[in-house]
mmCIF file of C-alpha atoms in Angstrom:
data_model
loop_
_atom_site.group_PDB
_atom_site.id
_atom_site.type_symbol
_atom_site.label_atom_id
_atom_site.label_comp_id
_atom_site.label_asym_id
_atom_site.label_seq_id
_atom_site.Cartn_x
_atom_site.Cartn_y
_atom_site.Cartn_z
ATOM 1 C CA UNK P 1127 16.065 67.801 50.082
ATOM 2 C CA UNK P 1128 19.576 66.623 50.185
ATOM 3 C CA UNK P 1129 20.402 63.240 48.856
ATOM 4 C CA UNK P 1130 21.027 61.788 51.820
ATOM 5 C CA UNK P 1131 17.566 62.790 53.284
ATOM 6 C CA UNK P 1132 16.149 61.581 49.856
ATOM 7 C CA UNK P 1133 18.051 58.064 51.104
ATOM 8 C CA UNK P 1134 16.560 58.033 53.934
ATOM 9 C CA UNK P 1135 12.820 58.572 53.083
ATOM 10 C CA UNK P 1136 12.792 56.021 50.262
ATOM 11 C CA UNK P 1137 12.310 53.530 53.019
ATOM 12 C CA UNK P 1138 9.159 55.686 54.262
ATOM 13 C CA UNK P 1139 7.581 54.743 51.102
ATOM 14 C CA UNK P 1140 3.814 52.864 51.862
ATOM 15 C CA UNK P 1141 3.932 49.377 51.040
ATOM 16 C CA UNK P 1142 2.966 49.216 47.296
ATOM 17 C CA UNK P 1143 5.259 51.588 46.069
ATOM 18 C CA UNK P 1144 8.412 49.343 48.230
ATOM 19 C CA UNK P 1145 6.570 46.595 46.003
ATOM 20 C CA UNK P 1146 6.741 48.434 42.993
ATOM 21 C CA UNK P 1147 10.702 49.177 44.258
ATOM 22 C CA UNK P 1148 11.440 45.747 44.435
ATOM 23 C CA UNK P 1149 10.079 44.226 41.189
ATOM 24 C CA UNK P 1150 12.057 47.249 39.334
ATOM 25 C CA UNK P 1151 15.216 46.397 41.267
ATOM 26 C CA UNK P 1152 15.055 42.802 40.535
ATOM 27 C CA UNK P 1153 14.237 44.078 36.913
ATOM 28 C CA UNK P 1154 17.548 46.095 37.036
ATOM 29 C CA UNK P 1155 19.314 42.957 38.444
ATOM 30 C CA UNK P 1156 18.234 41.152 35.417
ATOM 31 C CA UNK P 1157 19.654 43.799 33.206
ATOM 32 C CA UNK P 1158 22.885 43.856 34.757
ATOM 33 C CA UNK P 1159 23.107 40.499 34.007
ATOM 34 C CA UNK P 1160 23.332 40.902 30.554
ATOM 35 C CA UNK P 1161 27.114 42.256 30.845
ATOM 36 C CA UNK P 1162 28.768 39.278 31.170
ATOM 37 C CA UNK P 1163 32.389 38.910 30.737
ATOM 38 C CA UNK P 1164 33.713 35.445 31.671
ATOM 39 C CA UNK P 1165 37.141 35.145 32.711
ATOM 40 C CA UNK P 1166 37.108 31.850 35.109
ATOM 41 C CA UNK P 1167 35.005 30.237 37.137
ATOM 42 C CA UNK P 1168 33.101 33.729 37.861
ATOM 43 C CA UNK P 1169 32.310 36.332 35.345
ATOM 44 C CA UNK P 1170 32.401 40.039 35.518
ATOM 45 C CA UNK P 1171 28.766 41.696 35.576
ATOM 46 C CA UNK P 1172 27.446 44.668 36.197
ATOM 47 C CA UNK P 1173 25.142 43.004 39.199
ATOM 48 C CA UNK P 1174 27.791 44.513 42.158
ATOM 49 C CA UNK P 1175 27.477 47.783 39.855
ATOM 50 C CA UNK P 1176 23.561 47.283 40.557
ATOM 51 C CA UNK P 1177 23.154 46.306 43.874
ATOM 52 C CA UNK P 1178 25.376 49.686 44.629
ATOM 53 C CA UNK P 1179 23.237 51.577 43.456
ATOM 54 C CA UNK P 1180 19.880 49.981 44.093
ATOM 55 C CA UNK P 1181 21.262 49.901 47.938
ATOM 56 C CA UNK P 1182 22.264 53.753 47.374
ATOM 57 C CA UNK P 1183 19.082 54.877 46.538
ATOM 58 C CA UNK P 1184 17.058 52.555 48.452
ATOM 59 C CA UNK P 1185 18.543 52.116 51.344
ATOM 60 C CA UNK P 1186 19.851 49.068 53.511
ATOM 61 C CA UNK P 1187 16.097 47.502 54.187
ATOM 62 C CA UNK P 1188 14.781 48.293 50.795
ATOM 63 C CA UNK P 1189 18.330 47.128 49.079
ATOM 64 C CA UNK P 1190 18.344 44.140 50.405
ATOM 65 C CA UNK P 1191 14.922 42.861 50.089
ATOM 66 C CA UNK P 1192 15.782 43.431 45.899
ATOM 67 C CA UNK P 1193 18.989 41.298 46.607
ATOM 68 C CA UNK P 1194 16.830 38.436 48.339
ATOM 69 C CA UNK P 1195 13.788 38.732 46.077
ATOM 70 C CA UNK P 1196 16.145 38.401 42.881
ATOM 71 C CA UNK P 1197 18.189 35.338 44.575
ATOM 72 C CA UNK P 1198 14.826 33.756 44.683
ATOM 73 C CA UNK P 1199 13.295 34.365 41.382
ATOM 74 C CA UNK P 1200 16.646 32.710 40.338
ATOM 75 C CA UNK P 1201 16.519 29.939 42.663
ATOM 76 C CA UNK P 1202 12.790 29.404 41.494
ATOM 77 C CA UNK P 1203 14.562 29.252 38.142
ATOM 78 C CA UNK P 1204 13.912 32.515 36.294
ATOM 79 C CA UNK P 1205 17.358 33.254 34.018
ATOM 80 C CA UNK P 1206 18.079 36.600 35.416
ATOM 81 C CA UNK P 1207 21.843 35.598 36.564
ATOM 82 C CA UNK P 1208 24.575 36.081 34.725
ATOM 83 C CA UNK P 1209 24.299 34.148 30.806
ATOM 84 C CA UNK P 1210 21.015 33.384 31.545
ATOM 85 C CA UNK P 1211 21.146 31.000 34.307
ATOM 86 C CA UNK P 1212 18.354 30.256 36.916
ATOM 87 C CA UNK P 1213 17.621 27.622 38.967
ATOM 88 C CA UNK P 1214 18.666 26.131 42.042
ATOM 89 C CA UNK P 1215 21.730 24.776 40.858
ATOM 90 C CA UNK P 1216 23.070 27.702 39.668
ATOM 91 C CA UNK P 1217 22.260 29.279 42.775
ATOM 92 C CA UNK P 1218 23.631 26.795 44.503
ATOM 93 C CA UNK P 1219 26.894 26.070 42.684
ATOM 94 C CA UNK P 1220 30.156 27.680 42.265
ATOM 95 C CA UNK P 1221 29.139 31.662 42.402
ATOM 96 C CA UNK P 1222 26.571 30.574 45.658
ATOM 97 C CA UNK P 1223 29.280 32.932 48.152
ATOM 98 C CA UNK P 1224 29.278 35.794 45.424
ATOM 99 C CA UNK P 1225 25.241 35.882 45.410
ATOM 100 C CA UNK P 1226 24.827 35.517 49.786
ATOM 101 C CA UNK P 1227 28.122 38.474 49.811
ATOM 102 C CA UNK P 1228 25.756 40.356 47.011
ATOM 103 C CA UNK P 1229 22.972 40.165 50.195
ATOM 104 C CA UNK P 1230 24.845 41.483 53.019
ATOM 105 C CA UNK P 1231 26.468 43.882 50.657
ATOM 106 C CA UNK P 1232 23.485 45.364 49.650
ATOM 107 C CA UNK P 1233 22.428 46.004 53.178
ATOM 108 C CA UNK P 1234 26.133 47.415 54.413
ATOM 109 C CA UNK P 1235 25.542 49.690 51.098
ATOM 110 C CA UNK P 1236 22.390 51.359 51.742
ATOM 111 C CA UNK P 1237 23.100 52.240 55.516
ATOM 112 C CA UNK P 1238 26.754 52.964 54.436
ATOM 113 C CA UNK P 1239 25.038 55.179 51.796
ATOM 114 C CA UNK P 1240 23.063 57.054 54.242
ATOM 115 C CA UNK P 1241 26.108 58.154 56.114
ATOM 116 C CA UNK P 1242 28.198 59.380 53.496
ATOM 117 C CA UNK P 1243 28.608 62.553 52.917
ATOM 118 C CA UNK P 1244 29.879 62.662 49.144
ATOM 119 C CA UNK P 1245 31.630 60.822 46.654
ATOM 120 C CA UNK P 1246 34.689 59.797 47.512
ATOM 121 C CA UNK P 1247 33.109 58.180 50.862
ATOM 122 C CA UNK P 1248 30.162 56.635 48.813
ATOM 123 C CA UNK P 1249 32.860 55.174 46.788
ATOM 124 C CA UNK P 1250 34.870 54.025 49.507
ATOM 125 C CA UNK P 1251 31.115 52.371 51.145
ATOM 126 C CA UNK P 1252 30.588 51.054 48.123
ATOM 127 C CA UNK P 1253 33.894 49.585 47.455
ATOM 128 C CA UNK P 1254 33.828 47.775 50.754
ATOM 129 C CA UNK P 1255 30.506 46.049 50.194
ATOM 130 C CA UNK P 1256 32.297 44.622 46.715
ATOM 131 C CA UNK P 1257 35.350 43.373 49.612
ATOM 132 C CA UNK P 1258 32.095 41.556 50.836
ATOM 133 C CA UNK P 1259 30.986 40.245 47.924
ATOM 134 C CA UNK P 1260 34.343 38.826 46.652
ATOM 135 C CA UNK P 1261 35.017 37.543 50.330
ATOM 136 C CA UNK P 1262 32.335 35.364 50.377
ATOM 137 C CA UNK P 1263 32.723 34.335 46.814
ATOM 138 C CA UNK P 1264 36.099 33.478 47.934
ATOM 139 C CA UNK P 1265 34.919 31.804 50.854
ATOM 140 C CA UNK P 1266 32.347 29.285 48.300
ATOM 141 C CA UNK P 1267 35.021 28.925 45.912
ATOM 142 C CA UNK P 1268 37.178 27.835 48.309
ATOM 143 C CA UNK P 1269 35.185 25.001 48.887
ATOM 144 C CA UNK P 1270 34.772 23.562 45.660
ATOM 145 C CA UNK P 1271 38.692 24.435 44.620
ATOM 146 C CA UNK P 1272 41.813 25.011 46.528
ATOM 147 C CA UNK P 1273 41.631 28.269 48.587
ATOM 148 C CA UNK P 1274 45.111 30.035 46.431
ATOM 149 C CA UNK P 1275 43.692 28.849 43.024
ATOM 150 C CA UNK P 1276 40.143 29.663 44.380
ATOM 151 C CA UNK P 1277 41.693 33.350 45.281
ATOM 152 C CA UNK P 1278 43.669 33.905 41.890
ATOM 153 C CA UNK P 1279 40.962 32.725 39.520
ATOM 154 C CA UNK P 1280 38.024 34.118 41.687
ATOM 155 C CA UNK P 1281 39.164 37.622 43.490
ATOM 156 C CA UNK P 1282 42.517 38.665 41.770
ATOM 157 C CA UNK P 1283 40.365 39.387 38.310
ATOM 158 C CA UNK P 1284 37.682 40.605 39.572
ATOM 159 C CA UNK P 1285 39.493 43.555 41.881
ATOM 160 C CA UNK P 1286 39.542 46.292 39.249
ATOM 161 C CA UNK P 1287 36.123 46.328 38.421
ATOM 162 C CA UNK P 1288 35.554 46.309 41.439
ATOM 163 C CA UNK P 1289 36.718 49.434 42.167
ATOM 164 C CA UNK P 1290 36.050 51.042 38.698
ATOM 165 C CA UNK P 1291 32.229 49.856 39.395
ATOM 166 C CA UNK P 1292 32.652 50.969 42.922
ATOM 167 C CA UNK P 1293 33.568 54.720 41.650
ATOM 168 C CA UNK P 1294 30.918 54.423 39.026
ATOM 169 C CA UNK P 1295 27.757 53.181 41.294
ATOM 170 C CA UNK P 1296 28.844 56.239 43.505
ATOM 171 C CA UNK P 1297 28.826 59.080 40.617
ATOM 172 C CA UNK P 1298 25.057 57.453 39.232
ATOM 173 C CA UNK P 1299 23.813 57.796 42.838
ATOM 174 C CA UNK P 1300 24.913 61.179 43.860
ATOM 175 C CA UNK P 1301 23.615 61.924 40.186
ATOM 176 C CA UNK P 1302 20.384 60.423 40.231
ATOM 177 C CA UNK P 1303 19.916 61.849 44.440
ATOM 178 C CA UNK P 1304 20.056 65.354 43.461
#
């Protein structure tokens, strides 16, 4: 089976094992959090690096529903964001863009995943759902701060690991796929 037909059946999976799928990605989630850099207003995690590859392996459908059932564990106020933090307001507060773009990333991941045909496009997928991610975090800093400061402090840092976790996410999957 080739890793992209591996991508597609995880989808296929009967109902309790997308459960069990689920509670281990919003386990992974969790773990990612635990890298936590902060430079500004947002920190650098490996959560983008996770979502990537959750989406990768998963798929769009089974990608995001891990996004969305992390996002509300949080909300409900289990600490599995970055430093710990749960709750509503820290879902709802400065890094509330980063977490929706983390959502529809994971979903343009997995069917972007499913497409490509090896690294350097998986990269190049998974690169453009971290554009998504830092748009929209852009997009909620933006309205707490100045759109330039909100940019400089909230994107400009955050663009190399972005692609370094981009390249990364896209070795572990065609890795782990084969």
């Amino acid at each position: 089976m080739t890793a992209a037909a591996s991508r597609k059946s995880a989808a296929a999976h009967a109902p309790p094992v997308q459960a069990a799928i689920v509670v281990a990605g919003v386990v992974a989630m969790w773990g990612a959090s635990f890298v936590s850099i902060p430079i500004g207003p947002v920190p650098i995690t490996l959560q983008t690096f996770a979502v990537c590859v959750l989406a990768g392996l998963f798929g769009g459908r089974l990608g995001l529903a891990i996004v969305l059932a992390w996002l509300v564990a949080a909300a409900l106020g289990a600490p599995v964001l970055a430093n710990g933090a749960g709750g509503w307001k820290a879902v709802s507060g400065p890094t509330a863009g980063y977490l929706a773009g983390m959502a529809v990333a994971a979903w343009v991941c997995g069917e972007g995943a499913r497409r490509a045909s090896g690294w350097l496009p998986l990269t190049l997928v998974f690169l453009g759902g971290h554009v998504i991610v830092l748009a929209a975090g852009w997009a909620g800093l933006a309205g707490v701060m100045n759109p330039g400061p909100a940019f400089q402090s909230g994107v400009l840092p955050l663009l190399p690991g972005a692609a370094v976790k981009s390249l990364a996410a896209a070795l572990t999957v065609r890795l782990v796929s084969r």
